[in-house]
Amino acid sequence: MAGGRERSIRRGGQSTVEFALVFGLFLVALMAILDTWIWTIETDAADASVEQGIGVAMSAKGSAVSTSPAITDVYASVLPLLQQPMLGTAVEDWLSPNLAPLRDQIEPNACPTADQVANYFDGLHSGYDGVGHVVVCAVEDGAGHVTVTVTGYALSMVPPALGPFNWRGWGLPITESASVIVGTYSP
């Protein structure tokens, strides 16, 4: 009778361990699905904000002597669109004073890459591996060509580096960009 009781206890312990392993894998899969869903929302918001920025750049009024659009109008339009959908991710304005050292590293009339943004914030010890920051950049080349970019790494619940992708720590890359040639029309 004691042998049957020992087998019953072993089976109960074995099923508890199996349940814990399967439940743990289920939770990781569930978090990955939720993370992908949130990332899709964030990239859609970045895409919509870039389109909004390009629309503002196209409609910005230049003067008869300058075709340069009001870039500040682009920022004023794009930044509010990204504040809410970027869950836990800071949205930075490319012209803000705290990004001056990064702007000095990048050529004029160019926007940073996602890795440049993450490396910059990693150097400031902001976020794990520099993630959790997205920069909105709008630049004009002097000839009426405007580029609007949203780039950086949004926070992730499941570290993608554990999966098949080689992304940074706890971040998912976001890079959306569009360009347009704007002009001044006069009667």
Coordinates of N, CA, C and O in Angstrom, one line a residue:
M1 N 0.8 -1.2 0.0 CA 0.0 0.0 0.0 C 0.9 1.3 0.0 O 0.5 2.3 -0.6
A2 N 2.0 1.2 0.6 CA 2.9 2.4 0.7 C 3.4 2.7 -0.7 O 3.7 3.8 -1.1
G3 N 3.7 1.6 -1.5 CA 4.2 1.8 -2.9 C 3.2 2.6 -3.7 O 3.6 3.4 -4.6
G4 N 1.9 2.3 -3.6 CA 0.9 3.0 -4.4 C 0.8 4.5 -4.0 O 0.6 5.3 -4.8
R5 N 1.0 4.7 -2.7 CA 0.9 6.1 -2.3 C 2.1 6.9 -2.8 O 1.9 8.0 -3.2
E6 N 3.3 6.3 -2.8 CA 4.5 7.0 -3.3 C 4.3 7.3 -4.8 O 4.7 8.4 -5.3
R7 N 3.8 6.4 -5.6 CA 3.6 6.6 -7.0 C 2.6 7.7 -7.2 O 2.7 8.6 -8.1
S8 N 1.5 7.8 -6.4 CA 0.5 8.8 -6.5 C 1.1 10.2 -6.2 O 0.9 11.2 -6.8
I9 N 2.0 10.3 -5.2 CA 2.7 11.5 -4.8 C 3.6 11.9 -5.9 O 3.7 13.1 -6.3
R10 N 4.4 11.0 -6.5 CA 5.3 11.3 -7.6 C 4.5 11.8 -8.8 O 4.9 12.8 -9.4
R11 N 3.4 11.2 -9.1 CA 2.6 11.6 -10.3 C 2.0 13.0 -10.0 O 2.0 13.9 -10.9
G12 N 1.6 13.3 -8.8 CA 1.1 14.6 -8.5 C 2.2 15.7 -8.6 O 2.0 16.8 -9.1
G13 N 3.4 15.3 -8.1 CA 4.5 16.3 -8.3 C 4.9 16.5 -9.7 O 5.2 17.6 -10.2
Q14 N 4.9 15.4 -10.5 CA 5.3 15.5 -11.9 C 4.2 16.3 -12.7 O 4.6 17.2 -13.5
S15 N 3.0 16.1 -12.4 CA 2.0 17.0 -13.1 C 2.1 18.4 -12.7 O 1.8 19.3 -13.5
T16 N 2.4 18.7 -11.4 CA 2.6 20.1 -11.0 C 3.8 20.7 -11.8 O 3.7 21.9 -12.2
V17 N 4.9 20.0 -11.9 CA 6.0 20.5 -12.7 C 5.6 20.7 -14.2 O 6.0 21.8 -14.8
E18 N 4.9 19.8 -14.7 CA 4.5 19.9 -16.1 C 3.6 21.1 -16.3 O 3.7 21.9 -17.3
F19 N 2.6 21.3 -15.4 CA 1.7 22.4 -15.5 C 2.5 23.7 -15.4 O 2.2 24.6 -16.1
A20 N 3.5 23.8 -14.5 CA 4.3 25.0 -14.3 C 5.0 25.3 -15.6 O 5.1 26.5 -16.0
L21 N 5.6 24.3 -16.2 CA 6.3 24.6 -17.5 C 5.4 25.0 -18.6 O 5.7 26.0 -19.3
V22 N 4.3 24.3 -18.8 CA 3.4 24.7 -19.8 C 2.7 26.0 -19.6 O 2.6 26.9 -20.5
F23 N 2.4 26.3 -18.3 CA 1.8 27.6 -18.0 C 2.8 28.7 -18.2 O 2.4 29.8 -18.7
G24 N 4.1 28.5 -17.9 CA 5.1 29.5 -18.1 C 5.3 29.8 -19.6 O 5.3 31.0 -20.0
L25 N 5.3 28.8 -20.4 CA 5.4 28.9 -21.9 C 4.1 29.7 -22.4 O 4.2 30.5 -23.3
F26 N 3.0 29.3 -21.9 CA 1.7 30.0 -22.3 C 1.8 31.5 -22.0 O 1.4 32.3 -22.8
L27 N 2.3 31.8 -20.8 CA 2.4 33.2 -20.4 C 3.3 34.0 -21.3 O 3.1 35.1 -21.7
V28 N 4.5 33.4 -21.6 CA 5.4 34.0 -22.5 C 4.8 34.2 -23.9 O 4.9 35.3 -24.5
A29 N 4.1 33.2 -24.4 CA 3.4 33.3 -25.7 C 2.4 34.4 -25.7 O 2.2 35.2 -26.6
L30 N 1.6 34.5 -24.6 CA 0.6 35.5 -24.5 C 1.2 36.9 -24.4 O 0.7 37.8 -25.1
M31 N 2.2 37.1 -23.7 CA 2.9 38.4 -23.6 C 3.5 38.7 -25.0 O 3.4 39.9 -25.4
A32 N 4.0 37.8 -25.7 CA 4.6 38.0 -27.1 C 3.4 38.5 -28.0 O 3.6 39.4 -28.8
I33 N 2.3 37.8 -27.9 CA 1.2 38.2 -28.7 C 0.7 39.6 -28.4 O 0.5 40.5 -29.3
L34 N 0.6 39.9 -27.1 CA 0.2 41.3 -26.7 C 1.2 42.3 -27.1 O 0.9 43.4 -27.6
D35 N 2.5 42.0 -27.0 CA 3.6 42.9 -27.4 C 3.5 43.2 -28.9 O 3.7 44.3 -29.3
T36 N 3.3 42.2 -29.7 CA 3.2 42.3 -31.1 C 2.0 43.2 -31.4 O 2.1 44.1 -32.3
W37 N 0.9 43.0 -30.8 CA -0.3 43.9 -31.0 C 0.0 45.3 -30.6 O -0.4 46.2 -31.4
I38 N 0.6 45.6 -29.5 CA 1.0 46.9 -29.1 C 1.9 47.5 -30.1 O 1.8 48.7 -30.4
W39 N 2.9 46.8 -30.5 CA 3.9 47.3 -31.5 C 3.2 47.7 -32.8 O 3.6 48.7 -33.4
T40 N 2.2 46.9 -33.2 CA 1.5 47.2 -34.4 C 0.8 48.5 -34.2 O 0.8 49.4 -35.1
I41 N 0.2 48.7 -33.1 CA -0.5 50.0 -32.8 C 0.5 51.2 -32.8 O 0.2 52.2 -33.4
E42 N 1.6 51.0 -32.2 CA 2.7 52.0 -32.2 C 3.2 52.3 -33.6 O 3.4 53.5 -33.9
T43 N 3.5 51.3 -34.4 CA 4.0 51.6 -35.7 C 2.9 52.2 -36.6 O 3.2 53.1 -37.4
D44 N 1.7 51.8 -36.4 CA 0.6 52.5 -37.2 C 0.5 53.9 -36.8 O 0.2 54.8 -37.6
A45 N 0.6 54.2 -35.5 CA 0.6 55.6 -35.0 C 1.8 56.4 -35.6 O 1.6 57.6 -36.0
A46 N 2.9 55.8 -35.6 CA 4.1 56.5 -36.2 C 3.9 56.7 -37.7 O 4.2 57.8 -38.2
D47 N 3.3 55.8 -38.4 CA 3.0 56.0 -39.8 C 2.0 57.1 -40.0 O 2.2 58.0 -40.9
A48 N 1.0 57.1 -39.2 CA 0.0 58.2 -39.4 C 0.5 59.5 -39.0 O 0.2 60.5 -39.7
S49 N 1.4 59.6 -38.0 CA 2.0 60.9 -37.6 C 2.9 61.4 -38.7 O 3.0 62.6 -39.0
V50 N 3.7 60.5 -39.3 CA 4.6 60.9 -40.4 C 3.7 61.4 -41.6 O 4.1 62.5 -42.2
E51 N 2.6 60.8 -41.9 CA 1.8 61.3 -43.0 C 1.2 62.6 -42.6 O 1.1 63.5 -43.4
Q52 N 0.8 62.8 -41.3 CA 0.3 64.1 -40.9 C 1.4 65.1 -41.0 O 1.1 66.2 -41.5
G53 N 2.6 64.8 -40.6 CA 3.7 65.8 -40.7 C 4.0 66.2 -42.2 O 4.2 67.3 -42.5
I54 N 3.9 65.2 -43.1 CA 4.1 65.5 -44.5 C 3.0 66.4 -45.0 O 3.2 67.4 -45.8
G55 N 1.8 66.1 -44.6 CA 0.7 67.0 -45.0 C 0.8 68.4 -44.5 O 0.6 69.4 -45.2
V56 N 1.3 68.6 -43.3 CA 1.5 69.9 -42.7 C 2.7 70.6 -43.5 O 2.6 71.8 -43.8
A57 N 3.7 69.8 -43.8 CA 4.9 70.4 -44.5 C 4.4 70.9 -45.9 O 4.9 71.9 -46.4
M58 N 3.5 70.1 -46.6 CA 3.1 70.5 -47.9 C 2.2 71.7 -47.8 O 2.2 72.5 -48.8
S59 N 1.5 71.9 -46.7 CA 0.6 73.0 -46.7 C 1.2 74.2 -45.9 O 0.5 75.3 -45.8
A60 N 2.4 74.0 -45.4 CA 3.0 75.1 -44.6 C 3.3 76.3 -45.6 O 3.7 76.0 -46.7
K61 N 3.1 77.5 -45.1 CA 3.3 78.6 -46.0 C 4.7 79.1 -46.0 O 5.3 79.4 -45.0
G62 N 5.3 79.1 -47.2 CA 6.6 79.7 -47.3 C 6.4 81.1 -47.9 O 5.3 81.5 -48.1
S63 N 7.4 81.9 -48.0 CA 7.3 83.2 -48.6 C 7.6 83.2 -50.0 O 8.1 82.2 -50.6
A64 N 7.5 84.3 -50.7 CA 7.8 84.4 -52.1 C 9.3 84.3 -52.3 O 9.8 83.9 -53.4
V65 N 10.1 84.5 -51.3 CA 11.6 84.4 -51.4 C 12.1 83.2 -50.8 O 13.3 82.8 -51.0
S66 N 11.3 82.4 -50.1 CA 11.8 81.2 -49.5 C 10.7 80.1 -49.6 O 9.6 80.3 -49.4
T67 N 11.2 78.9 -50.0 CA 10.2 77.8 -50.1 C 10.3 77.0 -48.8 O 9.6 76.0 -48.7
S68 N 11.0 77.4 -47.8 CA 11.2 76.6 -46.6 C 9.9 76.6 -45.8 O 9.3 77.7 -45.5
P69 N 9.4 75.4 -45.5 CA 8.1 75.3 -44.7 C 8.4 75.6 -43.3 O 9.6 75.6 -42.8
A70 N 7.4 75.8 -42.5 CA 7.5 76.0 -41.1 C 7.6 74.7 -40.4 O 6.7 74.0 -40.1
I71 N 8.9 74.3 -40.2 CA 9.2 72.9 -39.6 C 8.5 72.8 -38.2 O 8.1 71.8 -37.8
T72 N 8.5 73.9 -37.5 CA 7.9 73.9 -36.1 C 6.4 73.5 -36.2 O 5.9 72.9 -35.3
D73 N 5.8 73.8 -37.3 CA 4.4 73.4 -37.5 C 4.2 71.9 -37.6 O 3.3 71.3 -37.1
V74 N 5.3 71.3 -38.2 CA 5.3 69.8 -38.4 C 5.3 69.2 -37.0 O 4.6 68.3 -36.6
Y75 N 6.3 69.7 -36.1 CA 6.4 69.1 -34.8 C 5.1 69.3 -34.0 O 4.7 68.4 -33.2
A76 N 4.6 70.5 -34.0 CA 3.3 70.8 -33.3 C 2.2 69.9 -33.7 O 1.3 69.6 -32.9
S77 N 2.2 69.4 -34.9 CA 1.2 68.5 -35.4 C 1.4 67.1 -35.1 O 0.5 66.3 -34.7
V78 N 2.7 66.7 -35.2 CA 3.1 65.2 -35.0 C 3.2 64.8 -33.6 O 2.7 63.7 -33.2
L79 N 3.8 65.6 -32.7 CA 4.1 65.1 -31.4 C 2.8 64.7 -30.6 O 2.8 63.7 -29.9
P80 N 1.7 65.5 -30.6 CA 0.5 65.1 -29.9 C -0.1 63.7 -30.4 O -0.7 63.0 -29.6
L81 N 0.1 63.4 -31.7 CA -0.4 62.2 -32.2 C 0.3 61.0 -31.6 O -0.2 59.9 -31.6
L82 N 1.6 61.1 -31.2 CA 2.4 60.0 -30.7 C 2.4 59.9 -29.2 O 2.8 58.8 -28.7
Q83 N 2.0 60.9 -28.5 CA 2.1 60.8 -27.0 C 1.3 59.7 -26.4 O 1.9 58.9 -25.6
Q84 N 0.1 59.5 -26.8 CA -0.7 58.4 -26.2 C -0.4 57.0 -26.7 O -0.3 56.1 -25.9
P85 N -0.3 56.8 -28.0 CA -0.1 55.4 -28.5 C 1.3 54.8 -28.1 O 1.4 53.6 -28.1
M86 N 2.3 55.6 -27.8 CA 3.6 55.1 -27.5 C 3.6 54.7 -26.0 O 4.0 55.5 -25.1
L87 N 3.1 53.5 -25.7 CA 2.9 53.1 -24.3 C 4.3 52.9 -23.6 O 5.1 52.1 -23.9
G88 N 4.5 53.8 -22.6 CA 5.8 53.7 -21.9 C 7.0 54.2 -22.6 O 8.1 54.2 -22.1
T89 N 6.8 54.8 -23.8 CA 8.0 55.2 -24.6 C 7.9 56.7 -24.7 O 6.9 57.3 -25.0
A90 N 9.1 57.4 -24.4 CA 9.1 58.8 -24.5 C 9.2 59.3 -25.9 O 10.0 58.7 -26.7
V91 N 8.5 60.3 -26.3 CA 8.5 60.9 -27.6 C 9.3 62.2 -27.5 O 8.9 63.1 -26.8
E92 N 10.4 62.2 -28.3 CA 11.3 63.4 -28.2 C 11.2 64.2 -29.5 O 11.1 63.7 -30.6
D93 N 11.3 65.5 -29.3 CA 11.3 66.5 -30.4 C 12.8 66.7 -30.8 O 13.6 67.0 -30.0
W94 N 13.1 66.5 -32.1 CA 14.4 66.5 -32.7 C 15.1 67.9 -32.4 O 16.3 68.0 -32.2
L95 N 14.3 68.9 -32.3 CA 14.8 70.3 -32.0 C 15.0 70.6 -30.5 O 15.4 71.7 -30.2
S96 N 14.6 69.7 -29.7 CA 14.7 70.0 -28.2 C 16.2 70.1 -27.8 O 17.1 69.5 -28.4
P97 N 16.4 71.0 -26.8 CA 17.8 71.2 -26.4 C 18.6 70.0 -25.9 O 19.8 69.9 -26.1
N98 N 17.9 69.0 -25.3 CA 18.6 67.9 -24.8 C 19.1 66.9 -25.9 O 19.9 66.0 -25.6
L99 N 18.6 67.1 -27.1 CA 19.1 66.3 -28.2 C 20.2 67.0 -29.0 O 20.7 66.5 -30.1
A100 N 20.7 68.2 -28.6 CA 21.7 69.0 -29.3 C 23.0 68.1 -29.5 O 23.5 68.2 -30.6
P101 N 23.5 67.4 -28.5 CA 24.7 66.6 -28.8 C 24.5 65.5 -29.9 O 25.4 65.3 -30.7
L102 N 23.3 65.0 -30.0 CA 23.0 64.0 -31.0 C 22.9 64.7 -32.4 O 23.4 64.2 -33.4
R103 N 22.3 65.9 -32.4 CA 22.2 66.6 -33.7 C 23.6 67.0 -34.2 O 23.8 67.0 -35.4
D104 N 24.5 67.3 -33.2 CA 25.9 67.6 -33.6 C 26.6 66.4 -34.3 O 27.5 66.6 -35.1
Q105 N 26.2 65.2 -33.9 CA 26.8 64.0 -34.5 C 26.3 63.7 -35.9 O 26.9 63.0 -36.7
I106 N 25.1 64.1 -36.2 CA 24.4 63.8 -37.4 C 24.6 65.0 -38.4 O 24.7 66.1 -38.0
E107 N 24.7 64.6 -39.7 CA 24.9 65.7 -40.7 C 23.7 66.6 -40.7 O 22.6 66.1 -40.4
P108 N 23.9 67.8 -41.0 CA 22.7 68.8 -41.1 C 21.7 68.2 -42.2 O 22.1 67.6 -43.1
N109 N 20.5 68.5 -42.0 CA 19.4 68.1 -42.9 C 19.3 66.6 -42.9 O 18.8 66.1 -44.0
A110 N 19.6 65.9 -41.9 CA 19.4 64.5 -41.8 C 18.8 64.1 -40.5 O 19.0 64.8 -39.5
C111 N 18.1 63.0 -40.5 CA 17.5 62.5 -39.2 C 18.3 61.3 -38.8 O 18.9 60.6 -39.5
P112 N 18.2 61.1 -37.4 CA 19.0 59.9 -36.9 C 18.3 58.6 -37.2 O 17.2 58.5 -37.6
T113 N 19.1 57.5 -37.1 CA 18.6 56.2 -37.2 C 18.1 55.7 -35.9 O 18.4 56.3 -34.9
A114 N 17.4 54.6 -35.9 CA 16.9 54.1 -34.6 C 18.1 53.7 -33.7 O 18.0 54.0 -32.5
D115 N 19.1 53.1 -34.2 CA 20.3 52.8 -33.4 C 21.0 54.0 -32.9 O 21.5 54.0 -31.8
Q116 N 21.1 55.1 -33.7 CA 21.7 56.3 -33.2 C 21.0 56.9 -32.0 O 21.6 57.3 -31.1
V117 N 19.6 56.8 -32.1 CA 18.8 57.3 -31.0 C 19.0 56.5 -29.8 O 19.3 57.0 -28.7
A118 N 19.0 55.1 -29.9 CA 19.2 54.2 -28.8 C 20.6 54.4 -28.2 O 20.8 54.4 -27.0
N119 N 21.6 54.5 -29.0 CA 23.0 54.7 -28.5 C 23.1 56.0 -27.8 O 23.8 56.0 -26.7
Y120 N 22.5 57.0 -28.2 CA 22.5 58.3 -27.5 C 21.9 58.2 -26.2 O 22.5 58.6 -25.2
F121 N 20.7 57.6 -26.1 CA 20.1 57.5 -24.8 C 20.7 56.5 -23.9 O 20.7 56.6 -22.7
D122 N 21.4 55.5 -24.5 CA 22.1 54.5 -23.7 C 23.3 55.2 -23.0 O 23.6 55.0 -21.9
G123 N 23.9 56.1 -23.8 CA 25.1 56.9 -23.2 C 24.6 57.8 -22.1 O 25.4 58.1 -21.2
L124 N 23.3 58.2 -22.1 CA 22.8 59.0 -21.0 C 22.3 58.1 -19.9 O 21.7 58.7 -18.9
H125 N 22.4 56.8 -20.0 CA 21.8 55.9 -19.1 C 20.3 56.0 -18.9 O 19.8 56.0 -17.8
S126 N 19.6 56.3 -20.0 CA 18.2 56.5 -20.0 C 17.6 55.3 -20.7 O 17.7 55.1 -21.9
G127 N 16.9 54.5 -19.9 CA 16.3 53.3 -20.4 C 17.3 52.1 -20.5 O 18.5 52.3 -20.5
Y128 N 16.8 50.9 -20.6 CA 17.6 49.8 -20.7 C 18.2 49.7 -22.1 O 17.4 49.6 -23.1
D129 N 19.5 49.7 -22.3 CA 20.1 49.6 -23.6 C 19.6 50.8 -24.5 O 19.7 50.7 -25.7
G130 N 19.2 51.9 -23.9 CA 18.8 53.1 -24.7 C 17.4 53.0 -25.3 O 17.0 53.8 -26.1
V131 N 16.6 51.9 -25.0 CA 15.3 51.8 -25.6 C 14.3 52.6 -24.7 O 14.6 53.0 -23.6
G132 N 13.1 52.8 -25.3 CA 12.1 53.6 -24.6 C 12.0 55.0 -25.1 O 11.4 55.8 -24.4
H133 N 12.7 55.3 -26.2 CA 12.7 56.7 -26.7 C 12.5 56.6 -28.2 O 13.1 55.8 -28.9
V134 N 11.6 57.5 -28.7 CA 11.4 57.7 -30.1 C 11.5 59.1 -30.4 O 11.0 60.0 -29.7
V135 N 12.3 59.5 -31.5 CA 12.5 60.8 -31.9 C 11.7 61.2 -33.1 O 11.7 60.5 -34.1
V136 N 11.0 62.3 -33.1 CA 10.3 62.9 -34.2 C 11.3 63.9 -34.9 O 11.7 64.8 -34.2
C137 N 11.6 63.7 -36.1 CA 12.6 64.6 -36.8 C 11.9 65.1 -38.1 O 11.3 64.3 -38.9
A138 N 12.0 66.4 -38.3 CA 11.6 67.0 -39.6 C 12.7 67.9 -40.1 O 13.1 68.8 -39.3
V139 N 13.2 67.6 -41.2 CA 14.3 68.4 -41.8 C 14.0 68.9 -43.2 O 13.3 68.2 -43.9
E140 N 14.6 70.0 -43.6 CA 14.4 70.6 -44.9 C 15.8 70.8 -45.5 O 16.7 71.3 -44.8
D141 N 16.0 70.5 -46.7 CA 17.4 70.6 -47.3 C 17.7 71.9 -47.9 O 18.8 72.1 -48.5
G142 N 16.8 72.9 -47.8 CA 17.1 74.2 -48.4 C 16.5 74.4 -49.8 O 16.4 75.5 -50.3
A143 N 16.2 73.3 -50.5 CA 15.7 73.3 -51.8 C 14.2 72.9 -51.8 O 13.7 72.6 -52.9
G144 N 13.6 72.9 -50.7 CA 12.1 72.6 -50.6 C 11.8 71.1 -50.4 O 10.7 70.7 -50.4
H145 N 12.8 70.3 -50.2 CA 12.6 68.9 -49.9 C 12.6 68.6 -48.4 O 13.5 68.9 -47.7
V146 N 11.4 68.1 -47.9 CA 11.2 67.9 -46.5 C 11.1 66.4 -46.2 O 10.4 65.7 -46.9
T147 N 11.8 66.0 -45.2 CA 11.7 64.6 -44.7 C 11.2 64.6 -43.3 O 11.7 65.4 -42.4
V148 N 10.2 63.8 -43.0 CA 9.7 63.6 -41.6 C 9.9 62.2 -41.3 O 9.6 61.3 -42.0
T149 N 10.6 62.0 -40.1 CA 10.9 60.6 -39.6 C 10.5 60.5 -38.2 O 10.7 61.4 -37.4
V150 N 10.0 59.3 -37.8 CA 9.8 58.9 -36.4 C 10.7 57.6 -36.3 O 10.5 56.6 -37.0
T151 N 11.6 57.7 -35.4 CA 12.6 56.6 -35.2 C 13.0 56.4 -33.8 O 13.1 57.3 -33.0
G152 N 13.3 55.2 -33.5 CA 13.8 54.8 -32.1 C 13.4 53.4 -31.8 O 13.1 52.6 -32.7
Y153 N 13.4 53.1 -30.5 CA 13.0 51.8 -30.0 C 11.9 51.9 -29.0 O 12.2 52.6 -27.9
A154 N 10.8 51.4 -29.2 CA 9.7 51.4 -28.2 C 9.9 50.2 -27.2 O 10.5 49.3 -27.5
L155 N 9.4 50.4 -26.0 CA 9.5 49.4 -25.0 C 8.8 48.1 -25.4 O 7.7 48.2 -26.0
S156 N 9.3 47.0 -24.9 CA 8.7 45.7 -25.2 C 8.5 45.0 -23.8 O 9.3 45.1 -22.9
M157 N 7.5 44.2 -23.8 CA 7.3 43.3 -22.6 C 8.1 42.1 -22.6 O 8.5 41.6 -21.6
V158 N 8.4 41.6 -23.8 CA 9.1 40.3 -23.9 C 10.4 40.7 -24.7 O 10.3 41.3 -25.8
P159 N 11.6 40.4 -24.2 CA 12.8 40.9 -24.9 C 12.9 40.2 -26.2 O 13.0 39.0 -26.3
P160 N 12.9 40.9 -27.3 CA 13.0 40.3 -28.6 C 14.3 39.6 -28.9 O 14.4 38.8 -29.7
A161 N 15.3 40.1 -28.1 CA 16.7 39.5 -28.3 C 16.6 38.0 -27.9 O 17.5 37.2 -28.3
L162 N 15.6 37.5 -27.2 CA 15.5 36.1 -26.9 C 14.9 35.3 -28.1 O 15.0 34.1 -28.1
G163 N 14.3 36.1 -29.0 CA 13.6 35.4 -30.1 C 14.6 35.3 -31.3 O 15.8 35.5 -31.2
P164 N 14.0 35.2 -32.5 CA 14.9 35.0 -33.7 C 15.4 36.3 -34.2 O 16.3 36.3 -35.1
F165 N 15.0 37.4 -33.6 CA 15.5 38.7 -34.1 C 16.7 39.3 -33.3 O 16.7 39.0 -32.1
N166 N 17.5 40.1 -33.8 CA 18.6 40.6 -33.1 C 18.3 42.1 -32.8 O 19.0 43.0 -33.3
W167 N 17.3 42.3 -32.0 CA 17.0 43.7 -31.6 C 17.6 44.0 -30.3 O 18.0 43.1 -29.6
R168 N 17.5 45.2 -29.9 CA 18.1 45.7 -28.7 C 17.2 45.3 -27.5 O 16.0 45.5 -27.5
G169 N 17.9 44.7 -26.5 CA 17.3 44.4 -25.2 C 15.8 44.3 -25.1 O 15.2 43.4 -25.7
W170 N 15.1 45.3 -24.5 CA 13.7 45.3 -24.3 C 13.0 46.2 -25.2 O 12.0 46.8 -24.9
G171 N 13.5 46.4 -26.4 CA 12.9 47.4 -27.4 C 12.5 46.8 -28.7 O 13.1 45.8 -29.2
L172 N 11.5 47.4 -29.3 CA 11.1 47.0 -30.6 C 11.4 48.2 -31.5 O 11.0 49.3 -31.2
P173 N 12.0 48.0 -32.7 CA 12.4 49.2 -33.5 C 11.1 49.8 -34.2 O 10.2 49.1 -34.6
I174 N 11.2 51.1 -34.2 CA 10.2 51.9 -34.9 C 10.9 52.9 -35.8 O 11.7 53.7 -35.4
T175 N 10.7 52.7 -37.1 CA 11.3 53.7 -38.1 C 10.3 53.9 -39.2 O 10.0 53.0 -40.0
E176 N 9.7 55.1 -39.2 CA 8.8 55.5 -40.3 C 9.3 56.8 -40.8 O 9.7 57.7 -40.1
S177 N 9.3 56.9 -42.1 CA 9.8 58.1 -42.8 C 9.1 58.4 -44.1 O 8.7 57.4 -44.8
A178 N 9.0 59.7 -44.4 CA 8.4 60.1 -45.7 C 9.0 61.4 -46.1 O 9.5 62.2 -45.2
S179 N 9.1 61.6 -47.4 CA 9.7 62.8 -47.9 C 8.7 63.4 -48.9 O 7.9 62.7 -49.6
V180 N 8.8 64.7 -49.1 CA 8.0 65.5 -50.0 C 8.8 66.7 -50.5 O 9.6 67.2 -49.8
I181 N 8.5 67.1 -51.7 CA 9.0 68.4 -52.2 C 7.9 69.4 -52.1 O 6.8 69.2 -52.6
V182 N 8.2 70.4 -51.3 CA 7.2 71.5 -51.1 C 7.6 72.7 -51.9 O 8.8 72.9 -52.2
G183 N 6.7 73.5 -52.3 CA 7.0 74.7 -53.1 C 6.1 75.8 -52.7 O 5.0 75.6 -52.0
T184 N 6.5 77.0 -53.1 CA 5.6 78.2 -52.8 C 5.0 78.5 -54.2 O 5.6 78.7 -55.2
Y185 N 3.7 78.7 -54.1 CA 3.0 79.1 -55.3 C 2.5 80.5 -55.1 O 1.9 80.8 -54.0
S186 N 2.7 81.3 -56.1 CA 2.2 82.7 -56.0 C 1.4 83.0 -57.2 O 1.6 82.4 -58.3
P187 N 0.4 83.8 -57.1 CA -0.5 84.2 -58.3 C 0.2 85.0 -59.3 O 1.2 85.6 -59.2

